Short mmCIF file of C-alpha atoms in Angstrom, two decimals:
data_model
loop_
_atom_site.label_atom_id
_atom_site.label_comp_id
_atom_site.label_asym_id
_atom_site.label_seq_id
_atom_site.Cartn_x
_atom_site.Cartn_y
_atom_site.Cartn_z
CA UNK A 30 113.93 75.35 154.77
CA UNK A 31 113.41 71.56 154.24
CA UNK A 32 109.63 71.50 155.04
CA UNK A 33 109.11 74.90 153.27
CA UNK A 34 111.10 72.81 149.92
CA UNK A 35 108.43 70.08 150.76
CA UNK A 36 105.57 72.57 150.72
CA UNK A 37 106.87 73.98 147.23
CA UNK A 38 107.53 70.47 145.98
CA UNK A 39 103.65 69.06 146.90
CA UNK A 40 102.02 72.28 145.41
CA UNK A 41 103.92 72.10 142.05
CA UNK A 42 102.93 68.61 142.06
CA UNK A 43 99.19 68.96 142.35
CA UNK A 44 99.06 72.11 139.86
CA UNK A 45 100.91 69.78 137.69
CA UNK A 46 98.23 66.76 138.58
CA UNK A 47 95.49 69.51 137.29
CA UNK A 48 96.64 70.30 134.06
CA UNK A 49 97.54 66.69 133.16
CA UNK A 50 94.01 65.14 134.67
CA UNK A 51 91.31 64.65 133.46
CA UNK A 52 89.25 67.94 133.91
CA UNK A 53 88.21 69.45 131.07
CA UNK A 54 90.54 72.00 129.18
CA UNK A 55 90.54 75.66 129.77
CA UNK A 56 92.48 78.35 128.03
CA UNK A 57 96.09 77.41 127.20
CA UNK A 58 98.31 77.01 129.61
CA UNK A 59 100.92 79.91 128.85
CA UNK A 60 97.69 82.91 128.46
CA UNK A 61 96.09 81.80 131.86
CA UNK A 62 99.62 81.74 133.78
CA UNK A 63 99.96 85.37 132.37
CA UNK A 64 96.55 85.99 132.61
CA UNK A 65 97.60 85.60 136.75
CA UNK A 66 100.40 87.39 136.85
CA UNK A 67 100.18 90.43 134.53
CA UNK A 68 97.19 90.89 134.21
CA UNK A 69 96.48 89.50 130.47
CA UNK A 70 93.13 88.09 130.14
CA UNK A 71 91.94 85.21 128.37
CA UNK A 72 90.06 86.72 125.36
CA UNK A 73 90.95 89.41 123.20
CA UNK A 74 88.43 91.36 120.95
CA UNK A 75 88.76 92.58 117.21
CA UNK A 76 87.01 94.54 114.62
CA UNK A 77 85.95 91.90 112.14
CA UNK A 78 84.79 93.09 108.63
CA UNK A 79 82.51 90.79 107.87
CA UNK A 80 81.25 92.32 104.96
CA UNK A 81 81.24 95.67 103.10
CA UNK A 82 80.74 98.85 105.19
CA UNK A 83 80.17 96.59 108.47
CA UNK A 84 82.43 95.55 111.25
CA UNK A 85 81.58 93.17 114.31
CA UNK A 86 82.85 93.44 117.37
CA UNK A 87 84.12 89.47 117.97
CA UNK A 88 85.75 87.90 120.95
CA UNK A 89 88.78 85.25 120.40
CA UNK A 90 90.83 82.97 122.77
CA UNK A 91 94.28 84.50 123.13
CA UNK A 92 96.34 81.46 121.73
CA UNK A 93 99.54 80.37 123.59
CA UNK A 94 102.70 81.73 121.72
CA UNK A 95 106.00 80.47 120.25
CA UNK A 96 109.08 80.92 121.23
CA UNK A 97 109.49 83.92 118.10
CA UNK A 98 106.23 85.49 119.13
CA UNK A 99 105.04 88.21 120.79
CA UNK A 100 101.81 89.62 121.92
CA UNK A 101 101.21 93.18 121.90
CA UNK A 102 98.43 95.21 123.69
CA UNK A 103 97.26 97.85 121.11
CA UNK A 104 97.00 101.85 122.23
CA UNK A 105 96.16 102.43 118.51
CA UNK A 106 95.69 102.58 114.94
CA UNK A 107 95.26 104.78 112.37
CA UNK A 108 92.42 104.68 109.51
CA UNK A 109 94.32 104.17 106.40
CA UNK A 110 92.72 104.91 102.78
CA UNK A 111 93.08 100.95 101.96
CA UNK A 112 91.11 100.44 105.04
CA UNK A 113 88.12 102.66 103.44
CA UNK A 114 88.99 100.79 100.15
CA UNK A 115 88.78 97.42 101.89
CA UNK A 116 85.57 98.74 104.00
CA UNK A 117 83.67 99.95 101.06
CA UNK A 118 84.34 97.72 97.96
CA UNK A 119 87.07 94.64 99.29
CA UNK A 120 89.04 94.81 95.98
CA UNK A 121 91.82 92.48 97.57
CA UNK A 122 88.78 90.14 98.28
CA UNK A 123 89.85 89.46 102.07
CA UNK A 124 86.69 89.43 103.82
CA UNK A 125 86.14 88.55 106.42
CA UNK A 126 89.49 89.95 107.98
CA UNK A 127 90.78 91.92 110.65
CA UNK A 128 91.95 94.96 109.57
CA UNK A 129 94.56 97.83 110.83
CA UNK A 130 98.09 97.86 109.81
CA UNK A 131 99.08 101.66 111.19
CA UNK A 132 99.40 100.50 114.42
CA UNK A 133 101.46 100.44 117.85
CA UNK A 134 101.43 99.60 121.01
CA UNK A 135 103.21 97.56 124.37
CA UNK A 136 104.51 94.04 124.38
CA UNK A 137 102.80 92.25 127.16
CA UNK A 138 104.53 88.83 126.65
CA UNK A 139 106.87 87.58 124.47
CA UNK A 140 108.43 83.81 123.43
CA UNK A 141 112.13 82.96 124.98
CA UNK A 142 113.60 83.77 121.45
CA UNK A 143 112.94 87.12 120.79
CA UNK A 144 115.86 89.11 122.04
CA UNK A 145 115.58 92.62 119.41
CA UNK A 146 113.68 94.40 117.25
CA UNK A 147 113.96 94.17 112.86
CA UNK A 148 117.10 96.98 113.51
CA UNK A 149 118.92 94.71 116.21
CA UNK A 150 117.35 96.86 118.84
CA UNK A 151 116.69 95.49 122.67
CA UNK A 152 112.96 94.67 123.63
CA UNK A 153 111.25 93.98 126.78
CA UNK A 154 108.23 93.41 128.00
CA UNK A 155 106.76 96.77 128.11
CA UNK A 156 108.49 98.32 125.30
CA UNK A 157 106.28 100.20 122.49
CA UNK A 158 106.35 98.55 119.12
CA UNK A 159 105.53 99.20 115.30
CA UNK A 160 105.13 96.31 113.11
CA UNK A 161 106.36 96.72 109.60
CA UNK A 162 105.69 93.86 106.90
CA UNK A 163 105.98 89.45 106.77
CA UNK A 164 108.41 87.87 104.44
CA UNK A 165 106.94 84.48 105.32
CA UNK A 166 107.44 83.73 101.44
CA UNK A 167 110.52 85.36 101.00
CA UNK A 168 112.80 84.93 103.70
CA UNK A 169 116.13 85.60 102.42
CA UNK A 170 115.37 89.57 102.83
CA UNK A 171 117.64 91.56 105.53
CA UNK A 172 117.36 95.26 106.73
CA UNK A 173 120.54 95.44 104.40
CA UNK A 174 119.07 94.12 100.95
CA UNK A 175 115.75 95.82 101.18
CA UNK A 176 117.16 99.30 99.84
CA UNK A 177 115.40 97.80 96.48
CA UNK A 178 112.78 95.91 97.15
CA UNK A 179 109.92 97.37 98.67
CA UNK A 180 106.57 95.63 100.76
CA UNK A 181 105.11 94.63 97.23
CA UNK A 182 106.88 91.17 98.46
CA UNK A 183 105.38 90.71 101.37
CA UNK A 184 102.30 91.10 103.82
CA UNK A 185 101.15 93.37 106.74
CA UNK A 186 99.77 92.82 109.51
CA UNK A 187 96.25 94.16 108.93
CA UNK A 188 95.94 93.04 105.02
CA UNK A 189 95.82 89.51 105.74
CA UNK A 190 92.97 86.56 105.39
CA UNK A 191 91.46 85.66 108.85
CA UNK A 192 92.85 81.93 110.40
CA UNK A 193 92.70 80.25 113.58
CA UNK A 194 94.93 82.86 115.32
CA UNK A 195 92.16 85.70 114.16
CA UNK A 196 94.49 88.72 116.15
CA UNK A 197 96.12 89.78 112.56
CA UNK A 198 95.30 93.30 112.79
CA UNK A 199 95.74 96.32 114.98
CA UNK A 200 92.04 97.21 114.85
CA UNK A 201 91.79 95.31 118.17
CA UNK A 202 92.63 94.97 121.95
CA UNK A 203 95.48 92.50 121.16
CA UNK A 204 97.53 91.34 118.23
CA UNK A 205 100.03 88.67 117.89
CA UNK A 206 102.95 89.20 116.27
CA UNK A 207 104.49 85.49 114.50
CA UNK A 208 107.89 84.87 113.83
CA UNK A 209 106.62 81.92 111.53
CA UNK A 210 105.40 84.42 109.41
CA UNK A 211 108.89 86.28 109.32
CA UNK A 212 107.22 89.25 110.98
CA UNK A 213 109.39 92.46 111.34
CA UNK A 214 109.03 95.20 114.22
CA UNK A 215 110.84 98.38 115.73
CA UNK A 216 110.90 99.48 119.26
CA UNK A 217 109.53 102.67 119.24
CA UNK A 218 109.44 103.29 122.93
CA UNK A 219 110.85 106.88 122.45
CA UNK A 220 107.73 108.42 120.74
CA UNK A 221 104.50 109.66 121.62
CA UNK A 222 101.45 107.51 120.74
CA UNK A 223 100.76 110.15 118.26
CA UNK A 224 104.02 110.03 116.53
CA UNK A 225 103.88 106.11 116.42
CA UNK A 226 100.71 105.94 115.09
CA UNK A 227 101.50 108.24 112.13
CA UNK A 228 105.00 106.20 111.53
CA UNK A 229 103.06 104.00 108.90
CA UNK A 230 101.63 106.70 106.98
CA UNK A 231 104.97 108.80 106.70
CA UNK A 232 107.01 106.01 105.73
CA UNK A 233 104.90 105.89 102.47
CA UNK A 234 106.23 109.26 101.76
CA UNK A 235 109.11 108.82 103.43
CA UNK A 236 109.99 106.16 100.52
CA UNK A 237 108.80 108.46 97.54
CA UNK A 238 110.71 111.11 98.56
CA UNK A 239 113.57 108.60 98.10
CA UNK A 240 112.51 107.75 95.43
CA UNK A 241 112.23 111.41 94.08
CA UNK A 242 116.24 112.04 94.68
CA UNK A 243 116.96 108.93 92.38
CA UNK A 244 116.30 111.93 89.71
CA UNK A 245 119.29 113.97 91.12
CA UNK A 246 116.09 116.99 90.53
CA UNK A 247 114.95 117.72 93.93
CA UNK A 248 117.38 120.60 95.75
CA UNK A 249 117.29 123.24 98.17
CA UNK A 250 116.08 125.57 96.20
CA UNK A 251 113.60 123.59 93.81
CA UNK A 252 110.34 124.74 93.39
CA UNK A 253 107.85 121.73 93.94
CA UNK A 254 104.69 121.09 93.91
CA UNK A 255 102.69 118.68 95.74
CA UNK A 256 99.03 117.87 94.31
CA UNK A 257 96.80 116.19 97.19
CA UNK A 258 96.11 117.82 100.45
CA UNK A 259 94.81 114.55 102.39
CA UNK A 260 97.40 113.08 104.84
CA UNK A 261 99.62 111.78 101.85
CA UNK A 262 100.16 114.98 100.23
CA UNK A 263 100.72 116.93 103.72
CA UNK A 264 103.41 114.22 104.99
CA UNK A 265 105.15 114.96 101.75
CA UNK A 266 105.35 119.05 102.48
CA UNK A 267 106.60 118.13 105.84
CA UNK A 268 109.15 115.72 104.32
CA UNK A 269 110.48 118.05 102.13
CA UNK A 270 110.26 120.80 104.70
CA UNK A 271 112.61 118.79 106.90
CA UNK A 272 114.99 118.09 104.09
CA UNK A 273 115.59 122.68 103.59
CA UNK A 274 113.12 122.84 100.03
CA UNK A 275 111.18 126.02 101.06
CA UNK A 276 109.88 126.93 97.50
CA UNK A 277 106.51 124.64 97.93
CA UNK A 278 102.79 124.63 96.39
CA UNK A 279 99.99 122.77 97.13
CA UNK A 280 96.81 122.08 94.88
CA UNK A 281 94.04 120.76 96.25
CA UNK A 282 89.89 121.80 96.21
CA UNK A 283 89.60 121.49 100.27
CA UNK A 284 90.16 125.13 101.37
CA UNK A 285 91.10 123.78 105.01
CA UNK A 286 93.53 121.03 103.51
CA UNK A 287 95.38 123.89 101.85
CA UNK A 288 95.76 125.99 104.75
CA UNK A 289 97.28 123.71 107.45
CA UNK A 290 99.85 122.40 104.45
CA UNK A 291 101.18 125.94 105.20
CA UNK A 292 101.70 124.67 109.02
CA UNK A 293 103.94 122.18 107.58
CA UNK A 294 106.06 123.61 105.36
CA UNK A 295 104.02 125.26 102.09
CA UNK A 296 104.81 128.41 101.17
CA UNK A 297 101.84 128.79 98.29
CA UNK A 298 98.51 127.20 97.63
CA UNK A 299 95.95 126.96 94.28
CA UNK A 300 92.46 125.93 95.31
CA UNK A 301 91.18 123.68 91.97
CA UNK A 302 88.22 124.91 92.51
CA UNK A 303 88.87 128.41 91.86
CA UNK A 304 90.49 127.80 88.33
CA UNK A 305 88.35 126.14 85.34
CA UNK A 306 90.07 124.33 83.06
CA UNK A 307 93.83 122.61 82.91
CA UNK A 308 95.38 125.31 81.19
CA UNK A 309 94.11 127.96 83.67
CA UNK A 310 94.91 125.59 86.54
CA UNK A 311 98.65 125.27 85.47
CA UNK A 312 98.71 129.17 85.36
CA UNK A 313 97.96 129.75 88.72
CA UNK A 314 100.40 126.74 89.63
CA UNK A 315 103.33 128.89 87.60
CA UNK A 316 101.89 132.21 88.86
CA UNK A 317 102.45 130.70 92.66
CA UNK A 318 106.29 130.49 91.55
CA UNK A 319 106.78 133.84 90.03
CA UNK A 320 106.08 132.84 86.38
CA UNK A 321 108.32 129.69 86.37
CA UNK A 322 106.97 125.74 86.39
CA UNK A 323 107.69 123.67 89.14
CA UNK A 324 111.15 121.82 88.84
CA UNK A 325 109.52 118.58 90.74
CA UNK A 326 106.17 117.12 91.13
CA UNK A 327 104.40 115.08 93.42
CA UNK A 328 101.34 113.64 92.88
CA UNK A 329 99.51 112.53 95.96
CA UNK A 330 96.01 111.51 95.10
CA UNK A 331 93.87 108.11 93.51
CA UNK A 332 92.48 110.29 90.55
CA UNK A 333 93.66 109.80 86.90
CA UNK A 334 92.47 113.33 85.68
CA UNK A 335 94.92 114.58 88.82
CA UNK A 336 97.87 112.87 87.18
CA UNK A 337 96.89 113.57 83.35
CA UNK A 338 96.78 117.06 84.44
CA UNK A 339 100.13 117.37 86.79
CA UNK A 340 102.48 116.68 83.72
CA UNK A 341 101.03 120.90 82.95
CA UNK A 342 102.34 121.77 86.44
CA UNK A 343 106.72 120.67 85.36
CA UNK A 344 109.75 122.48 83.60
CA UNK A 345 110.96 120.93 80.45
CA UNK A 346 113.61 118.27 82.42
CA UNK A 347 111.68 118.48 85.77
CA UNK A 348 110.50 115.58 87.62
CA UNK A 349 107.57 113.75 88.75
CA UNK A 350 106.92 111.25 91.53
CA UNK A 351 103.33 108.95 91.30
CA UNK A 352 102.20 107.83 94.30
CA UNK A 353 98.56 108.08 94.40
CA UNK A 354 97.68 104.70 92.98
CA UNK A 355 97.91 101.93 95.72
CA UNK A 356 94.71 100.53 94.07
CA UNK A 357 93.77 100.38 90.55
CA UNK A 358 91.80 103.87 90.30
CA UNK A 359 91.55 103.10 86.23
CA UNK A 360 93.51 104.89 83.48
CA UNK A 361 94.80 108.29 82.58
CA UNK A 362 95.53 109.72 79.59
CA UNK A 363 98.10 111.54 78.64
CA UNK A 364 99.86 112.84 75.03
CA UNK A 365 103.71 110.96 75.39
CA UNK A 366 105.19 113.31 73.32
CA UNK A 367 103.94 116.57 74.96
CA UNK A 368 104.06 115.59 78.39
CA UNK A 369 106.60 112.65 79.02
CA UNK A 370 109.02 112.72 75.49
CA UNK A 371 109.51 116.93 74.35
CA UNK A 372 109.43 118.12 77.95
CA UNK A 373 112.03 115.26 79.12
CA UNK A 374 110.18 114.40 82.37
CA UNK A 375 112.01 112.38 84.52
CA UNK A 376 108.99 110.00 85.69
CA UNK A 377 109.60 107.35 89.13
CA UNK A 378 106.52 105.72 90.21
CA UNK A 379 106.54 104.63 94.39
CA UNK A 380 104.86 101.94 96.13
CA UNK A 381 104.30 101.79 100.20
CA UNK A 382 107.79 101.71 101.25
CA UNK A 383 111.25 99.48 102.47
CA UNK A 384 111.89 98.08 105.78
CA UNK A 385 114.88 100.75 105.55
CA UNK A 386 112.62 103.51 104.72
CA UNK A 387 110.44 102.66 108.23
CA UNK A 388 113.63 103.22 110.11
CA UNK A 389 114.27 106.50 108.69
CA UNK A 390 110.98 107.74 109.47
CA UNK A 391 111.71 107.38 113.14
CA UNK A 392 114.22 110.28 112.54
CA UNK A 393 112.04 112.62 110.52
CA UNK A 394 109.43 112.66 112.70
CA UNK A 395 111.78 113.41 115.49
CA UNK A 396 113.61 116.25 113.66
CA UNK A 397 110.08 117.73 112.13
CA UNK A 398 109.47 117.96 116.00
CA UNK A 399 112.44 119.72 116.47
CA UNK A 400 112.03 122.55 113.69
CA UNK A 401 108.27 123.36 115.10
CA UNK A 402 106.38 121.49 112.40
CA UNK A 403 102.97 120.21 113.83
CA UNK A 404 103.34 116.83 111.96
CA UNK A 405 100.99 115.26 115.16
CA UNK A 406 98.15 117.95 114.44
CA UNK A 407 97.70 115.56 111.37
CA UNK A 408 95.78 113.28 113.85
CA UNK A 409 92.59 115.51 113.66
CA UNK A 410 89.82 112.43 115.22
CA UNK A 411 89.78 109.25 117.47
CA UNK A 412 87.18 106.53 118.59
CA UNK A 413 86.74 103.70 120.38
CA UNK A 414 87.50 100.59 118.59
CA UNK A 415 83.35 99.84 118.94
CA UNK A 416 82.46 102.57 117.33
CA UNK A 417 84.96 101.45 114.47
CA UNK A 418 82.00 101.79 111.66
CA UNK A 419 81.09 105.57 112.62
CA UNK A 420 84.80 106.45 112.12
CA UNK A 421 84.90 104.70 109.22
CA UNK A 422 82.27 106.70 107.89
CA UNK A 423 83.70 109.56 109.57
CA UNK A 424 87.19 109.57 107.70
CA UNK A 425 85.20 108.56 104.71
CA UNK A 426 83.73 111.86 104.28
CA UNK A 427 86.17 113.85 105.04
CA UNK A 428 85.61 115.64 108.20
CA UNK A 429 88.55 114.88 109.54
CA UNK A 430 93.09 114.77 108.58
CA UNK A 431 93.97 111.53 109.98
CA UNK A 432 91.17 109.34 112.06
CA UNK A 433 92.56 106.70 114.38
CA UNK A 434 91.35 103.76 116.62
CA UNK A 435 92.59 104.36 119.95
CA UNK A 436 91.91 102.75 123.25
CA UNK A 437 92.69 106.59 125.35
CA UNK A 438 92.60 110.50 124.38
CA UNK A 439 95.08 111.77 122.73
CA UNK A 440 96.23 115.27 123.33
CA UNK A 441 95.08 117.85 120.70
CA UNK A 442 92.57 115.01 118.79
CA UNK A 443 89.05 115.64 118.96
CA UNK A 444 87.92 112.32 120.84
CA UNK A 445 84.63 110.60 119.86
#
């Protein structure tokens, strides 16, 4: 025992004599140790956007990490429309950045101070996470007082100007996750990769729909309407398909959009495309209810002729929920006094979501599982993070529901 003490003694000695001497530097000390033992290497790699409609595939040091850090190994992340914003035009002028904010995947290593998740949760190593938003400038904010204040105060992982770290966004191998930055996260490791990949996404509606029952409208037996057939619009039918509303109509010009929003919970469609003008369009909306307006609207799309038009589509006293515009799209015009003022709309705009809202999302996707809905079919395409620019361009016209970057197949996507 003594000699095998000595042994132990003179090796930690010399490894200590080797990082102290005067060899030159290699990576940092706590990424090479892990590199060793599980299997971490020494570089990650990200999609960089380096300028419009072009990413780079770029290699970066794995830095060591703080005590409040973590770093994740991504499985992947979902192509969200501000990423095809960001890709085409940069209106948030972040370039060049790493973008990818609908993302999950496995803690690999973690600092000695993280102990649980944003919801007081256990993690591990090896546990699946979500990130959720930064309140680096506004650190005061709890799960408890966010019932108000939605991500407008904060940042995201994925939305954020490129530093010395680089590994801000899920559209690569490995992200780390700051607690400098007052990062928040959930353990997720009791859903599918599917499911946690479209947790992002759904929280956006989960928060309008929220937002919706401020109005004291929405019921089980409401007739609604949802306008916008893309993912947005189709997590709202299965939202309020969960919740027992069974009186729903979409409107949208995409024939195939239409027809899987009766998979999750539509019980009527009008194609825009069949219908010329407004007047004829909000016919065929009433006509889809038996000759009565909707009692609640959703509007689901960028386009300020959609929302001019969707004030047709409500009762007098109905309700309407905006949540198209995460972008300035430009204006839309509307007459006050025949669609907000005589017809005594009840209007609530929504914006992205709480840190409450991503917590409740957890349990709609697990009970949309549990009535049949096919919320995961919503994930029609993946690639491989280097072909990141085709599936940009991919999403970008369409061909696909929901377009991810994953690092596997995943069951029932078509895999590029």
């Amino acid at each position: 025992m003594d000699m095998n003490a000595q042994n132990i003694e003179e090796i930690v000695r010399q490894v200590l004599a080797g990082m102290t001497g005067s060899a030159p530097a290699a990576a940092p000390a706590a990424p090479a140790a892990a590199a060793a033992s599980n299997g971490i290497p020494k570089v990650a790699h990200v999609a960089m956007l380096t300028g419009l409609e072009h990413y780079e595939i770029k290699e970066f040091p794995i830095p060591e990490l703080a005590d409040d850090d973590l770093l994740v190994r991504v499985e992947g992340c979902g192509i969200c429309g501000t990423d095809q914003h960001e890709f085409k035009k940069d209106p948030f002028g972040l370039i060049p950045l790493v973008l990818g904010h609908e993302g999950t995947g496995e803690i690999v290593a973690m600092g000695k101070n993280v102990k649980k998740d944003s919801a007081g949760k256990d993690v591990k190593v090896g546990d699946k996470i979500v990130t959720c938003m930064m309140f680096q400038d506004d650190p005061e904010i709890t799960m408890f007082d966010l019932n108000k204040q939605n991500v407008g105060a904060a940042d995201v992982y994925g939305l954020i100007p490129d530093d010395e770290t680089h590994l801000n966004g899920w559209f690569a191998d490995y992200i780390v996750i700051k607690g400098s930055r007052g990062s928040t996260f959930f353990n997720v490791s009791d859903m599918d990769l599917a499911s946690r990949i479209l947790i992002e996404p759904a929280a956006v509606l989960i928060h309008a729909v929220e937002r919706a029952k401020t109005t004291g409208i929405l019921r089980f037996n409401s007739r609604v309407v949802v306008q916008g057939c893309g993912p947005i619009g189709l997590f709202c039918v299965a939202i309020l398909r969960t919740m027992g509303i069974e009186n729903i109509t979409t409107v949208d010009g995409n024939a195939q959009r239409l027809e899987f929003s009766k998979k999750l919970g539509a019980t009527q469609t009008v194609n825009f495309m069949e219908h010329k003008g407004i007047e004829n369009l909000a016919g065929a909306v009433e006509a889809s209810f038996g000759g009565h307006l909707a009692d609640f609207a959703f509007q689901c799309t960028g386009s300020p002729i959609a929302h001019a038009n969707i004030y047709k589509f409500i009762r007098n006293g109905g309700g309407l929920c905006e949540l198209g515009f995460f972008i300035n799209n430009g204006d839309a015009t509307i007459n006050p006094h025949f669609d907000l003022c005589s017809k005594e709309i009840n209007l609530v705009g929504s914006w992205v979501y709480t840190l409450r809202d991503y917590a409740t999302t957890f349990d709609f996707l697990k009970r949309a599982k549990a009535i049949g809905l096919p919320v995961n079919d919503l994930l029609t395409d993946t690639f491989p993070l280097e072909k990141i620019n085709e599936a940009h361009e991919y999403a970008l016209a369409q061909k696909g529901l929901k377009v991810a970057i994953t690092f596997g197949a995943i069951d029932g996507s078509k895999n590029h």
